[in-house]
Amino acid sequence: MSNDTSPGTSSVDSKSSDPSYGVPGHSHSDKDLLKLSLGAIGIVFGDIGTSPLYALKECFKGHHQLPVDDFHIYGLVSLIFWTMGLVVTVKYVMFIMKADNKGEGGSMSLLSLIIRGANPKLSRWLIVLGVFATALFYGDSMITPAMSVLSAVEGLTVIEPSFDSWVPPVSVVILIGLFCIQARGTESVGRLFGPIMLVYFATLAILGVFNIITRSPAILLALNPYYAIHFFVSDPLQGFWALGSVVLSVTGAEALYADMGHFGRQPISLGWYWVVFPALTLNYLGQCALLSADHEAIANPFYFLAPDFLRVPLIILATFAAVIASQAVITGAFSVTQQAIQLGYIPRLRVNHTSASTVGQIYIPSVNWVLMFMVMVLIAMFKNSTNLANAYGIAVTGTMFITSCMMGVLVHRVWHWKAWQSIPLVSFFLLIDGAFFLSNVTKIPEGGWFPLLVGFVVFTMLMTWSRGRHLMAERMRQVAMPIQLFIRSAAASAVRIPGTAIFLTPEDDGVPHALLHNLKHNKILHERVILLTVKIEDVPYVDPHYRASMSSLEDGFYRVIVRYGFMEEPDVPLALNKIEQSGPMLRMDDTSFFISRQTLIPSTHTSMAIWREKLFAWMLRNSESATEFFKLPSNRVVELGSQIELVGSNKK
């Protein structure tokens, strides 16, 4: 897979057994393990940690309202507990997080892992699923900041109901400030995330225990799955509707898998088992104990857990937690975008690194401002968390369902489980995720359409870019001249001048268009000509020892291939420095980089619809310069334009 159609980038099928593909391992001492677990509590669990702010309230006051009585209270808290246990603990922590792609997780990593060696037809369907899951994530990354911050700020209405009109503007100010500081990075602020969230989870647990003891200790009986089952058996339709709100208790579960590369499986598991899961369980039980004793507390059961004098500090702490949850999903959107760029589903975008020491600290301006604009639109449209909850669940459940589908391929084709082992397990999770998704489908008219619309728009753009890239590469191969023929016919007769010329080309055979244009217009060839291809592998990292390889052709021509993983940042000059001793001497003051900038000519012969072709052309025009993307010295770059017509097969 390649990052785009630009000169110098191509793809290759990696072999996991090849020593050239590696990743830093996650072997930790006990001290490091505790430190990483604290970091995971601050980053990974922000989204799911803020779910008590709204999940239980929405079960009773949401799209399908339920009576506030002991039957429904016990049934719902039992359902929430077992949903967290089955979906987060069993599915993600025990199974999905074992599917690491050289240490990395997330939809794109899982996709690149399971399509290796798969037949082309199956691969196409898997790519569609994986890309759509990624597209839904962008919808989720717009809703999460709005939902979390609105829910936290709504605590003001518990203190004074007349503050209701202040909730949206206060939320907007907080979120605008959050998006505006993204360019500065989160390395220093991130050190505070773990301790703050640890205090937050401790507060959840303490408030829960206090209300269980003082309000209704009998609520502990609801941990028995009998109450969840009895709820469904007694009223199957109401139970089905309730799933649409119950799933809000596990929003952010996908983050455990997506952030595995930053912390490792063990620290995340430790944080979930010993801190987050117990704290969430106690808090939900405490809210239900409160409701069992005081049905009026349903107006905002989370904030009514605290005595009057502690509600203002609780609002401040919850707002900090909501900001941290928002920060995590925003930076997650940056990471997913970077992966998608490298894997060839998004055009090159400007990626700024905000830390000299931490690899994952990046900032993508275009993504940041689009997210901010859409979050503001959401707050203006929905105004409060109850309305926004209707839009929240469908993106989450859609992603979960797709992950279960991909999990089925994983256990069968990658882990090689027997059918009697894999089919019951995968069917069980598909049944759970399918039920959650179908329950949320009923919310489409009331707001569920928003993440689906965002998902389909992003999916269309990602697939259009990938398809256009493929057609453009196919067309360039068709018109390419074999390199040996070029050397024999042109190299001997052309005027050779001192210095080195590096031509970036997406293919590791054939003659680059920039080389042909340079010879045609300037009538010269440099003394040393290097044909350079950057290949993005379907693994997160490539061993630096195998970063670059060079082969000598003849008459001063060389072929150089530089490899990167999809989590790495290409730095072509740095890679070239490592091959100087084994090849031609490269001095930057004596080297010129030649790149080709393609202009798309509309064609009626391509297999893409004309509107997709125009969309692809727009994306191509607005992609980031190859000079910036590959860190080429700008004063040594020569850019040559060329026109190309998309002509491809009828295969979609």
mmCIF file of C-alpha atoms in Angstrom, residues 192-531:
data_model
loop_
_atom_site.group_PDB
_atom_site.id
_atom_site.type_symbol
_atom_site.label_atom_id
_atom_site.label_comp_id
_atom_site.label_asym_id
_atom_site.label_seq_id
_atom_site.Cartn_x
_atom_site.Cartn_y
_atom_site.Cartn_z
ATOM 1 C CA LEU A 192 -0.948 15.722 34.169
ATOM 2 C CA PHE A 193 -3.567 13.546 32.466
ATOM 3 C CA GLY A 194 -2.793 10.360 34.404
ATOM 4 C CA PRO A 195 -2.932 11.890 37.915
ATOM 5 C CA ILE A 196 -6.062 13.918 37.108
ATOM 6 C CA MET A 197 -7.887 10.893 35.723
ATOM 7 C CA LEU A 198 -6.711 8.781 38.660
ATOM 8 C CA VAL A 199 -8.289 11.328 41.006
ATOM 9 C CA TYR A 200 -11.393 11.334 38.799
ATOM 10 C CA PHE A 201 -11.782 7.524 38.883
ATOM 11 C CA ALA A 202 -11.152 7.491 42.635
ATOM 12 C CA THR A 203 -13.913 10.091 42.990
ATOM 13 C CA LEU A 204 -16.272 7.951 40.893
ATOM 14 C CA ALA A 205 -15.621 4.967 43.141
ATOM 15 C CA ILE A 206 -15.944 6.910 46.424
ATOM 16 C CA LEU A 207 -19.217 8.571 45.394
ATOM 17 C CA GLY A 208 -20.541 5.209 44.254
ATOM 18 C CA VAL A 209 -19.636 3.415 47.491
ATOM 19 C CA PHE A 210 -21.060 6.266 49.603
ATOM 20 C CA ASN A 211 -24.437 6.097 47.865
ATOM 21 C CA ILE A 212 -24.552 2.291 47.872
ATOM 22 C CA ILE A 213 -24.031 2.247 51.632
ATOM 23 C CA THR A 214 -26.328 5.162 52.495
ATOM 24 C CA ARG A 215 -29.086 4.693 49.918
ATOM 25 C CA SER A 216 -29.565 1.048 48.957
ATOM 26 C CA PRO A 217 -26.951 -1.656 49.671
ATOM 27 C CA ALA A 218 -29.297 -4.154 48.021
ATOM 28 C CA ILE A 219 -28.322 -2.713 44.638
ATOM 29 C CA LEU A 220 -25.262 -4.980 44.750
ATOM 30 C CA LEU A 221 -27.621 -7.837 43.917
ATOM 31 C CA ALA A 222 -27.932 -6.326 40.433
ATOM 32 C CA LEU A 223 -24.484 -7.691 39.564
ATOM 33 C CA ASN A 224 -26.298 -10.979 39.126
ATOM 34 C CA PRO A 225 -27.026 -11.431 35.375
ATOM 35 C CA TYR A 226 -30.480 -12.677 36.371
ATOM 36 C CA TYR A 227 -31.720 -9.069 36.541
ATOM 37 C CA ALA A 228 -30.541 -8.239 33.020
ATOM 38 C CA ILE A 229 -32.043 -11.469 31.651
ATOM 39 C CA HIS A 230 -35.283 -10.963 33.569
ATOM 40 C CA PHE A 231 -35.542 -7.433 32.151
ATOM 41 C CA PHE A 232 -35.336 -8.808 28.614
ATOM 42 C CA VAL A 233 -37.622 -11.759 29.199
ATOM 43 C CA SER A 234 -40.302 -9.618 30.862
ATOM 44 C CA ASP A 235 -40.271 -6.897 28.202
ATOM 45 C CA PRO A 236 -38.166 -7.871 25.133
ATOM 46 C CA LEU A 237 -39.083 -4.775 23.129
ATOM 47 C CA GLN A 238 -38.203 -2.349 25.932
ATOM 48 C CA GLY A 239 -35.006 -4.295 26.541
ATOM 49 C CA PHE A 240 -34.073 -3.989 22.871
ATOM 50 C CA TRP A 241 -34.737 -0.232 22.853
ATOM 51 C CA ALA A 242 -32.674 0.156 26.032
ATOM 52 C CA LEU A 243 -29.598 -1.279 24.306
ATOM 53 C CA GLY A 244 -29.326 1.933 22.304
ATOM 54 C CA SER A 245 -28.566 3.837 25.516
ATOM 55 C CA VAL A 246 -26.770 1.065 27.413
ATOM 56 C CA VAL A 247 -24.065 1.023 24.729
ATOM 57 C CA LEU A 248 -23.119 4.558 25.795
ATOM 58 C CA SER A 249 -21.461 2.924 28.798
ATOM 59 C CA VAL A 250 -18.798 1.382 26.530
ATOM 60 C CA THR A 251 -18.080 4.309 24.216
ATOM 61 C CA GLY A 252 -14.320 4.524 23.983
ATOM 62 C CA ALA A 253 -13.760 0.764 24.149
ATOM 63 C CA GLU A 254 -12.191 0.940 20.682
ATOM 64 C CA ALA A 255 -9.548 3.296 22.134
ATOM 65 C CA LEU A 256 -8.094 0.449 24.190
ATOM 66 C CA TYR A 257 -7.120 -1.305 20.967
ATOM 67 C CA ALA A 258 -6.230 1.805 18.972
ATOM 68 C CA ASP A 259 -3.804 3.123 21.624
ATOM 69 C CA MET A 260 -2.151 -0.219 22.294
ATOM 70 C CA GLY A 261 0.924 0.807 20.308
ATOM 71 C CA HIS A 262 1.578 3.738 22.650
ATOM 72 C CA PHE A 263 1.348 1.818 25.925
ATOM 73 C CA GLY A 264 1.309 -1.916 25.247
ATOM 74 C CA ARG A 265 -1.357 -4.462 26.071
ATOM 75 C CA GLN A 266 -0.263 -5.165 29.645
ATOM 76 C CA PRO A 267 -0.419 -1.573 31.000
ATOM 77 C CA ILE A 268 -3.847 -1.019 29.416
ATOM 78 C CA SER A 269 -5.153 -4.310 30.816
ATOM 79 C CA LEU A 270 -3.786 -3.468 34.252
ATOM 80 C CA GLY A 271 -5.444 -0.050 34.215
ATOM 81 C CA TRP A 272 -8.775 -1.535 33.140
ATOM 82 C CA TYR A 273 -8.900 -4.438 35.598
ATOM 83 C CA TRP A 274 -7.641 -2.627 38.705
ATOM 84 C CA VAL A 275 -8.824 0.967 38.318
ATOM 85 C CA VAL A 276 -11.288 1.788 35.549
ATOM 86 C CA PHE A 277 -13.657 -1.198 35.558
ATOM 87 C CA PRO A 278 -14.108 -1.242 39.373
ATOM 88 C CA ALA A 279 -14.569 2.558 39.509
ATOM 89 C CA LEU A 280 -17.151 2.589 36.706
ATOM 90 C CA THR A 281 -19.030 -0.357 38.212
ATOM 91 C CA LEU A 282 -19.195 1.254 41.663
ATOM 92 C CA ASN A 283 -20.325 4.568 40.198
ATOM 93 C CA TYR A 284 -23.138 3.030 38.135
ATOM 94 C CA LEU A 285 -24.248 1.019 41.169
ATOM 95 C CA GLY A 286 -24.157 4.196 43.260
ATOM 96 C CA GLN A 287 -26.277 6.086 40.714
ATOM 97 C CA CYS A 288 -28.828 3.265 40.703
ATOM 98 C CA ALA A 289 -28.850 3.111 44.507
ATOM 99 C CA LEU A 290 -29.586 6.851 44.486
ATOM 100 C CA LEU A 291 -32.392 6.415 41.936
ATOM 101 C CA SER A 292 -33.869 3.551 43.910
ATOM 102 C CA ALA A 293 -34.167 5.865 46.926
ATOM 103 C CA ASP A 294 -34.988 9.077 45.050
ATOM 104 C CA HIS A 295 -36.595 8.794 41.595
ATOM 105 C CA GLU A 296 -36.368 12.566 41.094
ATOM 106 C CA ALA A 297 -32.590 12.322 40.912
ATOM 107 C CA ILE A 298 -32.956 11.039 37.323
ATOM 108 C CA ALA A 299 -32.637 14.694 36.218
ATOM 109 C CA ASN A 300 -28.859 14.194 36.581
ATOM 110 C CA PRO A 301 -27.967 11.152 38.693
ATOM 111 C CA PHE A 302 -24.211 11.624 38.297
ATOM 112 C CA TYR A 303 -24.075 15.050 39.941
ATOM 113 C CA PHE A 304 -26.746 14.223 42.521
ATOM 114 C CA LEU A 305 -24.371 11.534 43.867
ATOM 115 C CA ALA A 306 -22.388 14.319 45.548
ATOM 116 C CA PRO A 307 -23.532 16.386 48.521
ATOM 117 C CA ASP A 308 -24.391 20.019 47.748
ATOM 118 C CA PHE A 309 -21.052 21.436 48.921
ATOM 119 C CA LEU A 310 -19.083 19.068 46.655
ATOM 120 C CA ARG A 311 -20.995 19.620 43.422
ATOM 121 C CA VAL A 312 -18.977 22.601 42.201
ATOM 122 C CA PRO A 313 -15.635 20.737 42.668
ATOM 123 C CA LEU A 314 -17.216 17.701 40.989
ATOM 124 C CA ILE A 315 -18.292 19.839 38.001
ATOM 125 C CA ILE A 316 -14.733 21.178 37.688
ATOM 126 C CA LEU A 317 -13.216 17.676 37.940
ATOM 127 C CA ALA A 318 -15.720 16.230 35.452
ATOM 128 C CA THR A 319 -15.007 19.080 33.032
ATOM 129 C CA PHE A 320 -11.289 18.333 33.245
ATOM 130 C CA ALA A 321 -12.053 14.669 32.551
ATOM 131 C CA ALA A 322 -14.248 15.625 29.588
ATOM 132 C CA VAL A 323 -11.482 17.834 28.165
ATOM 133 C CA ILE A 324 -8.994 14.978 28.569
ATOM 134 C CA ALA A 325 -11.410 12.588 26.838
ATOM 135 C CA SER A 326 -11.799 15.110 24.014
ATOM 136 C CA GLN A 327 -8.033 15.588 23.799
ATOM 137 C CA ALA A 328 -7.554 11.832 23.483
ATOM 138 C CA VAL A 329 -10.021 11.463 20.613
ATOM 139 C CA ILE A 330 -8.613 14.511 18.780
ATOM 140 C CA THR A 331 -5.064 13.182 18.932
ATOM 141 C CA GLY A 332 -6.489 9.785 17.972
ATOM 142 C CA ALA A 333 -7.902 11.385 14.825
ATOM 143 C CA PHE A 334 -4.426 12.735 14.039
ATOM 144 C CA SER A 335 -2.888 9.262 14.447
ATOM 145 C CA VAL A 336 -5.551 7.542 12.341
ATOM 146 C CA THR A 337 -5.098 10.162 9.625
ATOM 147 C CA GLN A 338 -1.349 9.648 9.572
ATOM 148 C CA GLN A 339 -1.817 5.883 9.214
ATOM 149 C CA ALA A 340 -4.361 6.360 6.429
ATOM 150 C CA ILE A 341 -1.994 8.714 4.578
ATOM 151 C CA GLN A 342 0.821 6.199 4.743
ATOM 152 C CA LEU A 343 -1.428 3.306 3.707
ATOM 153 C CA GLY A 344 -2.705 5.201 0.691
ATOM 154 C CA TYR A 345 -6.287 6.163 1.632
ATOM 155 C CA ILE A 346 -5.813 9.884 2.251
ATOM 156 C CA PRO A 347 -3.749 12.387 0.240
ATOM 157 C CA ARG A 348 -0.621 13.845 1.768
ATOM 158 C CA LEU A 349 -1.495 16.386 4.465
ATOM 159 C CA ARG A 350 0.764 18.667 6.447
ATOM 160 C CA VAL A 351 1.852 16.790 9.581
ATOM 161 C CA ASN A 352 3.625 18.804 12.275
ATOM 162 C CA HIS A 353 5.591 17.033 14.979
ATOM 163 C CA THR A 354 5.126 18.744 18.321
ATOM 164 C CA SER A 355 7.745 16.819 20.270
ATOM 165 C CA ALA A 356 11.402 16.168 19.543
ATOM 166 C CA SER A 357 11.462 13.146 21.835
ATOM 167 C CA THR A 358 8.032 11.490 21.564
ATOM 168 C CA VAL A 359 7.228 9.778 18.263
ATOM 169 C CA GLY A 360 3.430 9.868 18.491
ATOM 170 C CA GLN A 361 3.090 13.591 19.203
ATOM 171 C CA ILE A 362 1.758 15.009 15.927
ATOM 172 C CA TYR A 363 -0.566 17.800 14.863
ATOM 173 C CA ILE A 364 -2.439 17.917 11.541
ATOM 174 C CA PRO A 365 -3.839 21.441 11.071
ATOM 175 C CA SER A 366 -6.458 20.601 8.427
ATOM 176 C CA VAL A 367 -7.915 17.776 10.538
ATOM 177 C CA ASN A 368 -7.894 19.921 13.678
ATOM 178 C CA TRP A 369 -9.847 22.816 12.170
ATOM 179 C CA VAL A 370 -12.363 20.590 10.366
ATOM 180 C CA LEU A 371 -13.037 18.768 13.645
ATOM 181 C CA MET A 372 -13.453 22.046 15.511
ATOM 182 C CA PHE A 373 -15.889 23.388 12.928
ATOM 183 C CA MET A 374 -17.979 20.201 12.996
ATOM 184 C CA VAL A 375 -18.028 20.119 16.821
ATOM 185 C CA MET A 376 -19.352 23.686 16.832
ATOM 186 C CA VAL A 377 -22.011 22.672 14.297
ATOM 187 C CA LEU A 378 -23.036 19.748 16.515
ATOM 188 C CA ILE A 379 -23.438 21.940 19.603
ATOM 189 C CA ALA A 380 -25.449 24.489 17.624
ATOM 190 C CA MET A 381 -27.708 21.753 16.189
ATOM 191 C CA PHE A 382 -28.303 19.546 19.242
ATOM 192 C CA LYS A 383 -27.772 22.049 22.122
ATOM 193 C CA ASN A 384 -27.671 19.434 24.923
ATOM 194 C CA SER A 385 -26.281 15.985 25.665
ATOM 195 C CA THR A 386 -29.673 14.247 25.594
ATOM 196 C CA ASN A 387 -30.300 15.300 22.001
ATOM 197 C CA LEU A 388 -26.718 14.515 21.040
ATOM 198 C CA ALA A 389 -26.913 11.028 22.581
ATOM 199 C CA ASN A 390 -29.171 9.997 19.701
ATOM 200 C CA ALA A 391 -26.267 10.619 17.333
ATOM 201 C CA TYR A 392 -23.596 9.066 19.528
ATOM 202 C CA GLY A 393 -24.299 5.366 19.621
ATOM 203 C CA ILE A 394 -24.528 4.437 15.947
ATOM 204 C CA ALA A 395 -20.914 5.329 15.087
ATOM 205 C CA VAL A 396 -19.640 3.400 18.101
ATOM 206 C CA THR A 397 -21.757 0.300 17.495
ATOM 207 C CA GLY A 398 -20.998 0.349 13.767
ATOM 208 C CA THR A 399 -17.267 0.320 14.468
ATOM 209 C CA MET A 400 -17.680 -2.451 17.055
ATOM 210 C CA PHE A 401 -19.673 -4.605 14.641
ATOM 211 C CA ILE A 402 -17.069 -4.185 11.890
ATOM 212 C CA THR A 403 -14.287 -5.049 14.360
ATOM 213 C CA SER A 404 -16.123 -8.289 15.202
ATOM 214 C CA CYS A 405 -16.390 -9.129 11.478
ATOM 215 C CA MET A 406 -12.666 -8.536 11.043
ATOM 216 C CA MET A 407 -12.050 -10.552 14.196
ATOM 217 C CA GLY A 408 -13.738 -13.519 12.477
ATOM 218 C CA VAL A 409 -11.222 -13.332 9.633
ATOM 219 C CA LEU A 410 -8.387 -12.891 12.122
ATOM 220 C CA VAL A 411 -9.053 -15.997 14.212
ATOM 221 C CA HIS A 412 -9.663 -18.146 11.116
ATOM 222 C CA ARG A 413 -6.958 -16.976 8.669
ATOM 223 C CA VAL A 414 -4.246 -15.514 10.930
ATOM 224 C CA TRP A 415 -4.558 -17.460 14.177
ATOM 225 C CA HIS A 416 -5.751 -20.604 12.376
ATOM 226 C CA TRP A 417 -8.383 -21.568 14.918
ATOM 227 C CA LYS A 418 -10.565 -24.557 14.196
ATOM 228 C CA ALA A 419 -14.127 -23.846 13.036
ATOM 229 C CA TRP A 420 -15.620 -25.261 16.242
ATOM 230 C CA GLN A 421 -13.531 -22.739 18.214
ATOM 231 C CA SER A 422 -13.917 -19.628 16.075
ATOM 232 C CA ILE A 423 -17.542 -19.789 14.893
ATOM 233 C CA PRO A 424 -19.235 -19.804 18.348
ATOM 234 C CA LEU A 425 -17.002 -17.016 19.685
ATOM 235 C CA VAL A 426 -17.327 -14.728 16.667
ATOM 236 C CA SER A 427 -21.069 -15.419 16.360
ATOM 237 C CA PHE A 428 -21.537 -14.500 20.022
ATOM 238 C CA PHE A 429 -19.850 -11.105 19.587
ATOM 239 C CA LEU A 430 -21.599 -10.468 16.270
ATOM 240 C CA LEU A 431 -24.918 -11.140 18.002
ATOM 241 C CA ILE A 432 -24.123 -8.673 20.803
ATOM 242 C CA ASP A 433 -22.736 -5.954 18.535
ATOM 243 C CA GLY A 434 -25.505 -6.502 15.981
ATOM 244 C CA ALA A 435 -28.176 -6.050 18.653
ATOM 245 C CA PHE A 436 -26.550 -2.816 19.863
ATOM 246 C CA PHE A 437 -26.257 -1.511 16.299
ATOM 247 C CA LEU A 438 -29.857 -2.354 15.353
ATOM 248 C CA SER A 439 -31.140 -0.695 18.510
ATOM 249 C CA ASN A 440 -29.278 2.482 17.534
ATOM 250 C CA VAL A 441 -30.654 2.346 13.981
ATOM 251 C CA THR A 442 -33.990 3.472 15.453
ATOM 252 C CA LYS A 443 -32.281 6.766 16.396
ATOM 253 C CA ILE A 444 -31.346 7.672 12.813
ATOM 254 C CA PRO A 445 -34.214 10.172 12.320
ATOM 255 C CA GLU A 446 -33.435 11.927 15.646
ATOM 256 C CA GLY A 447 -29.699 12.439 15.082
ATOM 257 C CA GLY A 448 -28.200 9.071 14.228
ATOM 258 C CA TRP A 449 -28.040 10.251 10.621
ATOM 259 C CA PHE A 450 -25.158 12.620 11.447
ATOM 260 C CA PRO A 451 -22.333 10.115 12.091
ATOM 261 C CA LEU A 452 -23.621 7.966 9.216
ATOM 262 C CA LEU A 453 -23.512 10.973 6.892
ATOM 263 C CA VAL A 454 -19.999 11.848 8.046
ATOM 264 C CA GLY A 455 -18.987 8.210 7.704
ATOM 265 C CA PHE A 456 -20.295 7.881 4.148
ATOM 266 C CA VAL A 457 -18.691 11.175 3.054
ATOM 267 C CA VAL A 458 -15.308 10.233 4.515
ATOM 268 C CA PHE A 459 -15.618 6.662 3.195
ATOM 269 C CA THR A 460 -16.325 7.985 -0.306
ATOM 270 C CA MET A 461 -13.290 10.254 -0.175
ATOM 271 C CA LEU A 462 -10.987 7.525 1.139
ATOM 272 C CA MET A 463 -12.098 4.943 -1.413
ATOM 273 C CA THR A 464 -12.024 7.495 -4.249
ATOM 274 C CA TRP A 465 -8.458 8.426 -3.407
ATOM 275 C CA SER A 466 -7.396 4.785 -3.185
ATOM 276 C CA ARG A 467 -9.100 3.904 -6.482
ATOM 277 C CA GLY A 468 -7.772 6.984 -8.281
ATOM 278 C CA ARG A 469 -4.271 6.230 -7.025
ATOM 279 C CA HIS A 470 -4.522 2.716 -8.388
ATOM 280 C CA LEU A 471 -5.740 3.881 -11.799
ATOM 281 C CA MET A 472 -3.055 6.556 -12.026
ATOM 282 C CA ALA A 473 -0.298 4.089 -11.136
ATOM 283 C CA GLU A 474 -1.726 1.644 -13.686
ATOM 284 C CA ARG A 475 -1.688 4.326 -16.381
ATOM 285 C CA MET A 476 1.872 5.353 -15.565
ATOM 286 C CA ARG A 477 3.023 1.740 -15.838
ATOM 287 C CA GLN A 478 1.385 1.438 -19.244
ATOM 288 C CA VAL A 479 3.334 4.351 -20.694
ATOM 289 C CA ALA A 480 6.611 3.746 -18.839
ATOM 290 C CA MET A 481 9.752 2.891 -20.803
ATOM 291 C CA PRO A 482 11.896 -0.038 -19.544
ATOM 292 C CA ILE A 483 14.918 1.372 -17.735
ATOM 293 C CA GLN A 484 17.470 -0.819 -19.533
ATOM 294 C CA LEU A 485 16.176 0.318 -22.913
ATOM 295 C CA PHE A 486 16.402 3.945 -21.778
ATOM 296 C CA ILE A 487 19.970 3.567 -20.572
ATOM 297 C CA ARG A 488 21.088 1.951 -23.816
ATOM 298 C CA SER A 489 19.301 4.448 -26.057
ATOM 299 C CA ALA A 490 19.686 7.730 -24.210
ATOM 300 C CA ALA A 491 22.481 7.518 -21.677
ATOM 301 C CA ALA A 492 25.216 6.922 -24.225
ATOM 302 C CA SER A 493 24.226 9.851 -26.435
ATOM 303 C CA ALA A 494 23.173 12.470 -23.839
ATOM 304 C CA VAL A 495 25.516 15.103 -22.473
ATOM 305 C CA ARG A 496 26.611 14.139 -18.935
ATOM 306 C CA ILE A 497 27.220 16.865 -16.367
ATOM 307 C CA PRO A 498 28.824 16.631 -12.896
ATOM 308 C CA GLY A 499 26.663 15.995 -9.872
ATOM 309 C CA THR A 500 23.898 13.671 -8.713
ATOM 310 C CA ALA A 501 20.262 13.706 -9.780
ATOM 311 C CA ILE A 502 17.692 11.846 -7.702
ATOM 312 C CA PHE A 503 14.388 11.110 -9.436
ATOM 313 C CA LEU A 504 11.511 10.083 -7.184
ATOM 314 C CA THR A 505 9.319 7.421 -8.755
ATOM 315 C CA PRO A 506 6.406 5.367 -7.393
ATOM 316 C CA GLU A 507 7.498 2.241 -9.275
ATOM 317 C CA ASP A 508 10.689 0.245 -8.811
ATOM 318 C CA ASP A 509 10.917 -0.419 -12.549
ATOM 319 C CA GLY A 510 10.527 1.749 -15.619
ATOM 320 C CA VAL A 511 11.717 5.303 -16.255
ATOM 321 C CA PRO A 512 10.285 8.165 -14.135
ATOM 322 C CA HIS A 513 8.323 10.803 -16.053
ATOM 323 C CA ALA A 514 10.496 13.508 -14.514
ATOM 324 C CA LEU A 515 13.620 11.887 -16.001
ATOM 325 C CA LEU A 516 12.074 11.750 -19.469
ATOM 326 C CA HIS A 517 10.942 15.378 -19.238
ATOM 327 C CA ASN A 518 14.326 16.529 -17.970
ATOM 328 C CA LEU A 519 16.144 14.832 -20.830
ATOM 329 C CA LYS A 520 13.618 16.080 -23.390
ATOM 330 C CA HIS A 521 13.757 19.728 -22.332
ATOM 331 C CA ASN A 522 17.282 20.147 -20.930
ATOM 332 C CA LYS A 523 19.114 17.653 -23.183
ATOM 333 C CA ILE A 524 21.414 16.533 -20.360
ATOM 334 C CA LEU A 525 21.917 13.771 -17.796
ATOM 335 C CA HIS A 526 23.796 14.027 -14.527
ATOM 336 C CA GLU A 527 26.935 11.994 -13.923
ATOM 337 C CA ARG A 528 25.078 9.953 -11.302
ATOM 338 C CA VAL A 529 21.367 9.242 -11.663
ATOM 339 C CA ILE A 530 19.475 7.657 -8.760
ATOM 340 C CA LEU A 531 15.955 6.313 -9.232
#
